[in-house]
mmCIF file of C-alpha atoms in Angstrom:
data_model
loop_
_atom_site.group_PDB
_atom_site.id
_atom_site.type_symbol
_atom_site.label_atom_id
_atom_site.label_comp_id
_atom_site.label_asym_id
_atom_site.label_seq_id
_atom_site.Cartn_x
_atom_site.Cartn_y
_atom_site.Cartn_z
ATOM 1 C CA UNK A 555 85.665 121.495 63.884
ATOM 2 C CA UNK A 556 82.236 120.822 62.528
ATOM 3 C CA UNK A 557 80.020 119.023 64.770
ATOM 4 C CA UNK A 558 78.949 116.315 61.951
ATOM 5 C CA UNK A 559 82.669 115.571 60.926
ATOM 6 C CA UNK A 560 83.591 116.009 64.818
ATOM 7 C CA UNK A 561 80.882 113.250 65.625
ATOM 8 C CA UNK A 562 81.583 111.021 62.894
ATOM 9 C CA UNK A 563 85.456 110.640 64.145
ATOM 10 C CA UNK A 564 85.350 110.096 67.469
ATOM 11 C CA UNK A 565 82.223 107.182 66.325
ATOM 12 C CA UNK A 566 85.343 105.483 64.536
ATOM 13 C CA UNK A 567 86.898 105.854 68.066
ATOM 14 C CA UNK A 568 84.759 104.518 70.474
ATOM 15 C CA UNK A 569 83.827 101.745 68.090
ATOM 16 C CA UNK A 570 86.198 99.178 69.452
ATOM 17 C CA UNK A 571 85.290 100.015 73.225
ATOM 18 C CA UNK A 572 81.349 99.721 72.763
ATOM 19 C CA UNK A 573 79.319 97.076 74.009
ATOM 20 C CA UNK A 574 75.842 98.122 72.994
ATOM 21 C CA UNK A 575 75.206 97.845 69.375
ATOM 22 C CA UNK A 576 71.834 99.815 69.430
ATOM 23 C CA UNK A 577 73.430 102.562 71.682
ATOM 24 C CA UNK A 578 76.129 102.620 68.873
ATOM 25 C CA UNK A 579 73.789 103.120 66.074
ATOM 26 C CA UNK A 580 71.835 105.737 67.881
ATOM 27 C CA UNK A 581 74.675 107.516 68.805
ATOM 28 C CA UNK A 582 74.644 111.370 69.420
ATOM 29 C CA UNK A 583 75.117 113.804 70.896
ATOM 30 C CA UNK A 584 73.615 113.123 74.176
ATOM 31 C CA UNK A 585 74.935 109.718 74.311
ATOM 32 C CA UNK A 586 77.105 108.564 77.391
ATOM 33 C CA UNK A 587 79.928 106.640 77.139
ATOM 34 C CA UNK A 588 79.203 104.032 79.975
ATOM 35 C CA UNK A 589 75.696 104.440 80.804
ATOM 36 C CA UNK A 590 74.593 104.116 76.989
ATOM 37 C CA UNK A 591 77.595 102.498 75.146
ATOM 38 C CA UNK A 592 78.682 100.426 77.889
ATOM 39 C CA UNK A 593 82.007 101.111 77.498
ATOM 40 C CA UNK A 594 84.433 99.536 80.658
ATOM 41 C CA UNK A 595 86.458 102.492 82.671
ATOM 42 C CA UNK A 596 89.937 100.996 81.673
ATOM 43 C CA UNK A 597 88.499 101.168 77.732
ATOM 44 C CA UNK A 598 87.726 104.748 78.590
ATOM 45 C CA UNK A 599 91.169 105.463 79.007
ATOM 46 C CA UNK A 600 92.180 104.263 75.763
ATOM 47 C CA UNK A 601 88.945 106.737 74.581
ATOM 48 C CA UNK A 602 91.141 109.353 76.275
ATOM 49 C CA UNK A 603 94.778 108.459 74.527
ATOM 50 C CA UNK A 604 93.230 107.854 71.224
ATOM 51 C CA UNK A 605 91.494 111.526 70.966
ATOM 52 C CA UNK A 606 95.084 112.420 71.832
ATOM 53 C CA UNK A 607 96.774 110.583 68.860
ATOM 54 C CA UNK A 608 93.830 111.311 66.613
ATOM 55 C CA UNK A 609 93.702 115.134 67.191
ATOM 56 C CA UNK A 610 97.170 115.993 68.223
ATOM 57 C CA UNK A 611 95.524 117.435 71.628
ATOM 58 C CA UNK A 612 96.914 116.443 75.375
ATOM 59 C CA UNK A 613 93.729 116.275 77.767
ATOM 60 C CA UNK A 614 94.437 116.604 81.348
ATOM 61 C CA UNK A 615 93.083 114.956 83.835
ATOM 62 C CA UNK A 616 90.776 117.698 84.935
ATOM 63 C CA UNK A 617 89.212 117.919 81.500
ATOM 64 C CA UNK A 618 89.402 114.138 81.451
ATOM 65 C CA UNK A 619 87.180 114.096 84.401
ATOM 66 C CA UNK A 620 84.069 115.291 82.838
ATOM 67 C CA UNK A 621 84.746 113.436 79.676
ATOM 68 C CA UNK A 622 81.485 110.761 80.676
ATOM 69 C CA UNK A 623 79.925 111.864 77.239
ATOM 70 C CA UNK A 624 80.108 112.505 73.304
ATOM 71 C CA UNK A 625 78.931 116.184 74.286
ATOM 72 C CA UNK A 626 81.504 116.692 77.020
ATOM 73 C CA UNK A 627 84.260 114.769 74.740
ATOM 74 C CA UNK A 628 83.489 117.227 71.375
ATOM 75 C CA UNK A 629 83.006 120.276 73.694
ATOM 76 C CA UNK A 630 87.258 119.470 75.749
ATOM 77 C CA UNK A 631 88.202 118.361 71.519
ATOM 78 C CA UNK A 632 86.793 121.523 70.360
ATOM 79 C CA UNK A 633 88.605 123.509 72.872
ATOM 80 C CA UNK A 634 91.983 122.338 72.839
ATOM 81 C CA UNK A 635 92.068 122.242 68.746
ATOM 82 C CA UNK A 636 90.934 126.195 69.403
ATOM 83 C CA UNK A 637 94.202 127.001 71.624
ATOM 84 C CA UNK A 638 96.738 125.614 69.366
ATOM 85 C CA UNK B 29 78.146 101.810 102.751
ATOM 86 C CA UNK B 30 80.176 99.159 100.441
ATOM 87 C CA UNK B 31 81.324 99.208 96.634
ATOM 88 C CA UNK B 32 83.077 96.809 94.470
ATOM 89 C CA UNK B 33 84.379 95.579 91.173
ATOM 90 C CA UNK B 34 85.989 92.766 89.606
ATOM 91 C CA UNK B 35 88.584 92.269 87.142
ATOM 92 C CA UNK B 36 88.630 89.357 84.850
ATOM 93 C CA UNK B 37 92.796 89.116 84.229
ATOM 94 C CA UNK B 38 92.381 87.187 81.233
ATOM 95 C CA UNK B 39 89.944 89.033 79.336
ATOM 96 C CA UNK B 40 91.508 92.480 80.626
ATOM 97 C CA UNK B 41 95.021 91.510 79.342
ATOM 98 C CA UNK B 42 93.478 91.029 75.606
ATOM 99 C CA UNK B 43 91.494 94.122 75.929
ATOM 100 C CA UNK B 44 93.642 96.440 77.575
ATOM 101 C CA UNK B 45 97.160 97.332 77.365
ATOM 102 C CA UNK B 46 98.349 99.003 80.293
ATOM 103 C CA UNK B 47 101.376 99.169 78.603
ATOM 104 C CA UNK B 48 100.168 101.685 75.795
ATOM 105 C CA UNK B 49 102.072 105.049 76.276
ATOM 106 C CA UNK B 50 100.005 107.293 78.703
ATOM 107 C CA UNK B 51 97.999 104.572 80.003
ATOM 108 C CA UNK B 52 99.628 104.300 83.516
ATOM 109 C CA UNK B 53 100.164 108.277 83.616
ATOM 110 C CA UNK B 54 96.402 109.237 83.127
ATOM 111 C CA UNK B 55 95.174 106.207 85.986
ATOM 112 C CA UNK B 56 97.611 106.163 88.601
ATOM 113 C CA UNK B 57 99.910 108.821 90.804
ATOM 114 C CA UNK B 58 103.812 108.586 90.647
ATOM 115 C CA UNK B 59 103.964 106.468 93.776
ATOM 116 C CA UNK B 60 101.575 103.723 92.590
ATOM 117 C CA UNK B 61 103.361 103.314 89.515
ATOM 118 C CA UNK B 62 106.614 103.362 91.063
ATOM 119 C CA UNK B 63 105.087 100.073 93.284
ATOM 120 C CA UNK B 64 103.613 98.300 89.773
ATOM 121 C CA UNK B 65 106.954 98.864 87.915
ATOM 122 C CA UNK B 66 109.149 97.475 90.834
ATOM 123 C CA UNK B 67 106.400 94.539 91.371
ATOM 124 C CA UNK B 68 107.067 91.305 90.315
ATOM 125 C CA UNK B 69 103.782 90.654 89.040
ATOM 126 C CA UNK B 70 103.251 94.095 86.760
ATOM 127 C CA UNK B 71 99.616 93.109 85.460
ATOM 128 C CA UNK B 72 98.171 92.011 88.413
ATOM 129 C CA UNK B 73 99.388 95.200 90.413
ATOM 130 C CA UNK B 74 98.231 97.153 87.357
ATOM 131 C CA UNK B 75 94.313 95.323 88.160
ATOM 132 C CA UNK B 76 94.752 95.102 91.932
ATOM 133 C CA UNK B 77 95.244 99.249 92.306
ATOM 134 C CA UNK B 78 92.401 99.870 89.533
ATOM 135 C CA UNK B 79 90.045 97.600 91.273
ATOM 136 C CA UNK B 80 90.689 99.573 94.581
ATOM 137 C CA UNK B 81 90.241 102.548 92.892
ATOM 138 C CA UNK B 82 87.028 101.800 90.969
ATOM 139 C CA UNK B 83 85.357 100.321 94.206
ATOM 140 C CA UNK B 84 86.101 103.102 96.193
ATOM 141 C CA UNK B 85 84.749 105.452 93.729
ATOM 142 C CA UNK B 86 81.380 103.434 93.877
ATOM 143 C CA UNK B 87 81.280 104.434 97.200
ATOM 144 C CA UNK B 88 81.686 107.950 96.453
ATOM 145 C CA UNK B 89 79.221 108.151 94.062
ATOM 146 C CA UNK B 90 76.371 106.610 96.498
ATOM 147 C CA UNK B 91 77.732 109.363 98.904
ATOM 148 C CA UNK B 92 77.459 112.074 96.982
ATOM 149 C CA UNK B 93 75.514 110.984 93.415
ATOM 150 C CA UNK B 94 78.555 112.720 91.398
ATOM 151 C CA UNK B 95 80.306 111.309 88.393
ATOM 152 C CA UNK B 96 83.572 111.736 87.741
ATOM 153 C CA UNK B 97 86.417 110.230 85.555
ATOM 154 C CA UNK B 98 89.488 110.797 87.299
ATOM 155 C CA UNK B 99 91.183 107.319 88.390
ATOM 156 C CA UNK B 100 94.686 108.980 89.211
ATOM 157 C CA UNK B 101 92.768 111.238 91.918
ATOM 158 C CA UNK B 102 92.364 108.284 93.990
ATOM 159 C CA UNK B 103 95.017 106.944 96.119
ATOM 160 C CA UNK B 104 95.853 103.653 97.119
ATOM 161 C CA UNK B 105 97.672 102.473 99.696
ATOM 162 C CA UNK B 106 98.620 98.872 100.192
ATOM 163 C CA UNK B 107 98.892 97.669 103.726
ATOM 164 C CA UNK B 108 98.875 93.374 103.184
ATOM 165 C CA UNK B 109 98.801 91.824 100.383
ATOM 166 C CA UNK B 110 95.135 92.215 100.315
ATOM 167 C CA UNK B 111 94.600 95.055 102.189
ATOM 168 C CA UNK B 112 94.366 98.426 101.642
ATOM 169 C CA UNK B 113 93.422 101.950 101.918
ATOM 170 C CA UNK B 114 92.450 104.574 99.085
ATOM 171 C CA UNK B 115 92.093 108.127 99.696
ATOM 172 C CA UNK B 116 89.828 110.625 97.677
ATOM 173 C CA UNK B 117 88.740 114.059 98.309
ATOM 174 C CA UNK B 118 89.401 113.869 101.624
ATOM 175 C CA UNK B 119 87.757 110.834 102.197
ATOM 176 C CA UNK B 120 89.131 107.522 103.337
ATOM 177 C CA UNK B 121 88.019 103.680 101.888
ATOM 178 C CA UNK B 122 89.571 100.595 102.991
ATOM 179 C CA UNK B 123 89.464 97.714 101.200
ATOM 180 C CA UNK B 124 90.075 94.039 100.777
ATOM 181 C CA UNK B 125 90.716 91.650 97.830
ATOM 182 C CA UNK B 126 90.429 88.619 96.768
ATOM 183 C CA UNK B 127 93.098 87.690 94.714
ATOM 184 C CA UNK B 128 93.887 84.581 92.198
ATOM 185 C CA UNK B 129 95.424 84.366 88.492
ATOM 186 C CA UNK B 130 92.082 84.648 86.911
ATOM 187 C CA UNK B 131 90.584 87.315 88.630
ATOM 188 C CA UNK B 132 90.498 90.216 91.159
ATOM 189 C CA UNK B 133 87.522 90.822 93.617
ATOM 190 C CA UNK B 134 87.453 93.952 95.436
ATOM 191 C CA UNK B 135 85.261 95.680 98.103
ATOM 192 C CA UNK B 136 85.498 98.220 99.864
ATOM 193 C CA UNK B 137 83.433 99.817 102.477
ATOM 194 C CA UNK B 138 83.450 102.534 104.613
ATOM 195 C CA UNK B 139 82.593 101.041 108.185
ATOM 196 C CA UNK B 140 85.163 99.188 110.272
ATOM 197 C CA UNK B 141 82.424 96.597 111.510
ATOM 198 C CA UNK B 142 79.991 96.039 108.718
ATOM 199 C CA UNK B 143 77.538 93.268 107.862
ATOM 200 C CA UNK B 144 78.796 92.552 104.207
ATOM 201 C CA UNK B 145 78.723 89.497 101.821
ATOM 202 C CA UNK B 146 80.232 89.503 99.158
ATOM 203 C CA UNK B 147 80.337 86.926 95.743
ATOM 204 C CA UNK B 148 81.944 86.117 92.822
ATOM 205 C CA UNK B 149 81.154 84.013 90.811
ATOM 206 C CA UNK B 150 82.156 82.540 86.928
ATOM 207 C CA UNK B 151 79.640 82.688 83.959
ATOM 208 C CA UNK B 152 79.592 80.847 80.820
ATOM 209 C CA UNK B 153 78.088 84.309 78.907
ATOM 210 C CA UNK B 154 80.071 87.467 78.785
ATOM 211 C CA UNK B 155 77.631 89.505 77.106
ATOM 212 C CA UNK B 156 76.970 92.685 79.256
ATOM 213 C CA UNK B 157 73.092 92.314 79.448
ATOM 214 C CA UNK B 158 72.904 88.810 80.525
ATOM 215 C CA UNK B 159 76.092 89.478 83.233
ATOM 216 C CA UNK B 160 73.901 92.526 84.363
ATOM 217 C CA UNK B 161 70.803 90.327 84.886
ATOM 218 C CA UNK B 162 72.824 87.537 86.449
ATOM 219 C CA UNK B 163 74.240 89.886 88.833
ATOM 220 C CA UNK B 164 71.099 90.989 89.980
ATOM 221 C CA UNK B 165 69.311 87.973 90.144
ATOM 222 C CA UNK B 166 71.764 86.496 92.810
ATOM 223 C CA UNK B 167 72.061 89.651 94.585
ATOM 224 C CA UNK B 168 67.982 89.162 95.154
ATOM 225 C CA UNK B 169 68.198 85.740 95.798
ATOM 226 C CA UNK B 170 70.914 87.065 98.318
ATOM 227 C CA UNK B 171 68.593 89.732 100.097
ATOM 228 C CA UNK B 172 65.650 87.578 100.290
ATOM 229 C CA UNK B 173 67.711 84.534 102.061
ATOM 230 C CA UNK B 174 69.381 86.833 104.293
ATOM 231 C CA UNK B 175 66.092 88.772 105.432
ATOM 232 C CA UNK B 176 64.047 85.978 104.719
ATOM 233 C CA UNK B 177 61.508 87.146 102.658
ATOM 234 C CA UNK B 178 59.932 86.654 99.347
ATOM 235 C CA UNK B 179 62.327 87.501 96.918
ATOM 236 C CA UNK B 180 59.030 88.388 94.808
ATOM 237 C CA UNK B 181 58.812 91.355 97.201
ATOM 238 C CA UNK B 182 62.037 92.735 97.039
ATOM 239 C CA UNK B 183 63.208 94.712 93.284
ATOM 240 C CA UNK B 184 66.414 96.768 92.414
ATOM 241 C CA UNK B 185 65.514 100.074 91.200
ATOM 242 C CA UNK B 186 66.907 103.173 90.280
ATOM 243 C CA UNK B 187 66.821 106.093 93.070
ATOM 244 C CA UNK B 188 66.599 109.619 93.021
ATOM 245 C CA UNK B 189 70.018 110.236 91.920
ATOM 246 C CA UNK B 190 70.232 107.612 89.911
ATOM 247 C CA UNK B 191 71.683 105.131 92.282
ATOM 248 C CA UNK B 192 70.111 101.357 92.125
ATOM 249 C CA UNK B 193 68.745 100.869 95.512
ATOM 250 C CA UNK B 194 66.648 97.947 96.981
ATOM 251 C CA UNK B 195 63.000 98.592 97.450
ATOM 252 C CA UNK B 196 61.041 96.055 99.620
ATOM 253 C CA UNK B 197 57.265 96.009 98.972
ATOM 254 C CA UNK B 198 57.842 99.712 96.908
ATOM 255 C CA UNK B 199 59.681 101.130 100.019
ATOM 256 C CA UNK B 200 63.473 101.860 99.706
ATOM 257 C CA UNK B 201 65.634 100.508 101.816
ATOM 258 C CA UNK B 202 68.909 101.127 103.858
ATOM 259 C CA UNK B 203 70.815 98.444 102.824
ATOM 260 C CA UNK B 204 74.090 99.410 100.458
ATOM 261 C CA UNK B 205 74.878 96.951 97.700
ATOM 262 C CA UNK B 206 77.558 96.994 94.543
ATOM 263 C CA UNK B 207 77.189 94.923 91.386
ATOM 264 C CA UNK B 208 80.293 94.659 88.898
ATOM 265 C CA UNK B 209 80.933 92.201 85.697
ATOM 266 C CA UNK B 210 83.790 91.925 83.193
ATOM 267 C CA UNK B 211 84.785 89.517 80.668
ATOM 268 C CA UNK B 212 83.723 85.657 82.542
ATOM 269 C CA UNK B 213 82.893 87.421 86.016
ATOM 270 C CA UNK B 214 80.128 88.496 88.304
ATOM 271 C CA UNK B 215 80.772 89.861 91.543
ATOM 272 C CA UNK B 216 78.188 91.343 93.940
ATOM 273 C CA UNK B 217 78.907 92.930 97.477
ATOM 274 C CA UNK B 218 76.330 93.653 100.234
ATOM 275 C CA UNK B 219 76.461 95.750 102.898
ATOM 276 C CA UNK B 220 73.032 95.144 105.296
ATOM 277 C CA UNK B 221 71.783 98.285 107.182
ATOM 278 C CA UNK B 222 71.498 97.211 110.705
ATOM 279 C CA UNK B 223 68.979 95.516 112.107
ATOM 280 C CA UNK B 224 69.357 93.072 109.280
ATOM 281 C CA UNK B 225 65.492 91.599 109.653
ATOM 282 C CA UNK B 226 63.812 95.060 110.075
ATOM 283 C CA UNK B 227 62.942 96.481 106.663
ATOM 284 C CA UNK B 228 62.086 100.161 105.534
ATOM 285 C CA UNK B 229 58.256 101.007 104.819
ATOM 286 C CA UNK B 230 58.499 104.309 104.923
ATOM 287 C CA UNK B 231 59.757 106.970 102.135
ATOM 288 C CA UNK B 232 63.346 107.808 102.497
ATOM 289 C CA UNK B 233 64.130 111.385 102.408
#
């Protein structure tokens, strides 16, 4: 998926986790889900379950564990749209 | 070493729903779940377990300065009601709660006779920075009773791997401490490197 669109999408998802507006705004690439957005571990979860509903994609736990970022989350999305 | 975190039940029961499909599966193993669905109170098993689990990993992480997002890879055990044990990568963390219908406090530590303190405490904000601050500002005022010294001597900074530490006159020190906030609650845990009146001045490798 293109990186923009990719971006843009899981921004709608994270939205209702985040509790740094700036962090939000400047989101990118590099951003990290707790350290930047401030997002709670249990919300991260729900992070997790909504890429699955979104994209159709199961993430296992071992992907899940490096999921700490929008990088690591686009690169585990990317992957499992690839193999199906 | 110690590690903690807090659980405010009321805010956590409008913002998460443990009860979404999945949500139990990706957190906790067979057997845990098995022990919140047969529990009488679902929500505060559901809190108890994740609090275990998240300050046990805040151990881990000033062990060995990796992160990692895998809450089902760490085991609890419950011994007492308050009382437990979780196991992760081979490595054991025993805990203790405290326990009432507004919130869960948890610590855990990793030796059997340790110097802790530990608070928790309600505030009016719920805003993440000013928790944060608030957090930090007692645990100083904390250190600097304890140790007696100026608390204008003693900061909480960052270390090496990215670990907040506390420094005494610029020199790092031994002492392991845990900060945590959600929704209405601030919780702090302290565990003092012993002997509790001798401080650090030289770099720590």
């Amino acid at each position: 998926m293109e990186k923009e669109a990719l971006i843009a999408q899981l921004k709608t998802i994270v939205q209702p986790y985040i509790q740094d507006e700036e962090a939000f705004n400047n989101l990118s690439e590099n951003t990290d889900f707790v350290k930047d957005l401030k997002i709670n571990s249990a919300n991260l979860v729900d992070v997790i379950l909504d890429l699955e509903e979104v994209f159709d994609i199961l993430i296992e736990n071992a992907d899940m564990e490096k999921m700490l970022s929008v990088k690591a989350a686009m690169d585990i999305v990317n992957e499992k749209l690839a193999a199906k | 070493m110690i590690g903690n975190d807090v659980v405010d039940l009321k805010v956590a029961a409008l913002e998460s729903n443990w009860m979404r499909l999945g949500f139990l599966d990706k957190v906790f193993s067979e057997e845990e779940q098995e022990v919140i669905l047969n529990s009488e109170n679902k929500s505060q098993m559901v809190w108890l377990f994740w609090s275990m689990k998240e300050a046990a990993y805040k151990i881990y992480m000033q062990q060995f300065g990796v992160r990692i997002f895998n809450p089902k890879k760490l085991r609890c055990e419950r011994h007492t009601e308050n009382k437990g044990l979780v196991h992760f990568n081979g490595h054991k963390y025993a805990t203790k709660s405290e326990i009432t219908n507004d919130f869960i406090n948890t610590w855990a530590y990793l030796e059997t006779s340790v110097n802790a303190l530990i608070h928790c405490f309600k505030i009016t904000d719920s805003s993440y920075i000013t928790q944060s601050l608030a957090a930090k500002q007692k645990l100083l005022k904390s250190f600097s009773e304890i140790k007696k010294v100026s608390v204008t001597d003693l900061e909480i900074k960052s270390s090496k791997n990215n670990i907040p530490r506390l420094f005494y006159k610029g020199y790092e020190q031994r002492d392991s401490f845990s900060i945590a906030h959600h929704g209405f609650y601030v919780a702090c845990a302290i565990s003092f490197f012993s002997p509790i009146l001798k401080f650090n001045t030289h770099p720590l490798c």
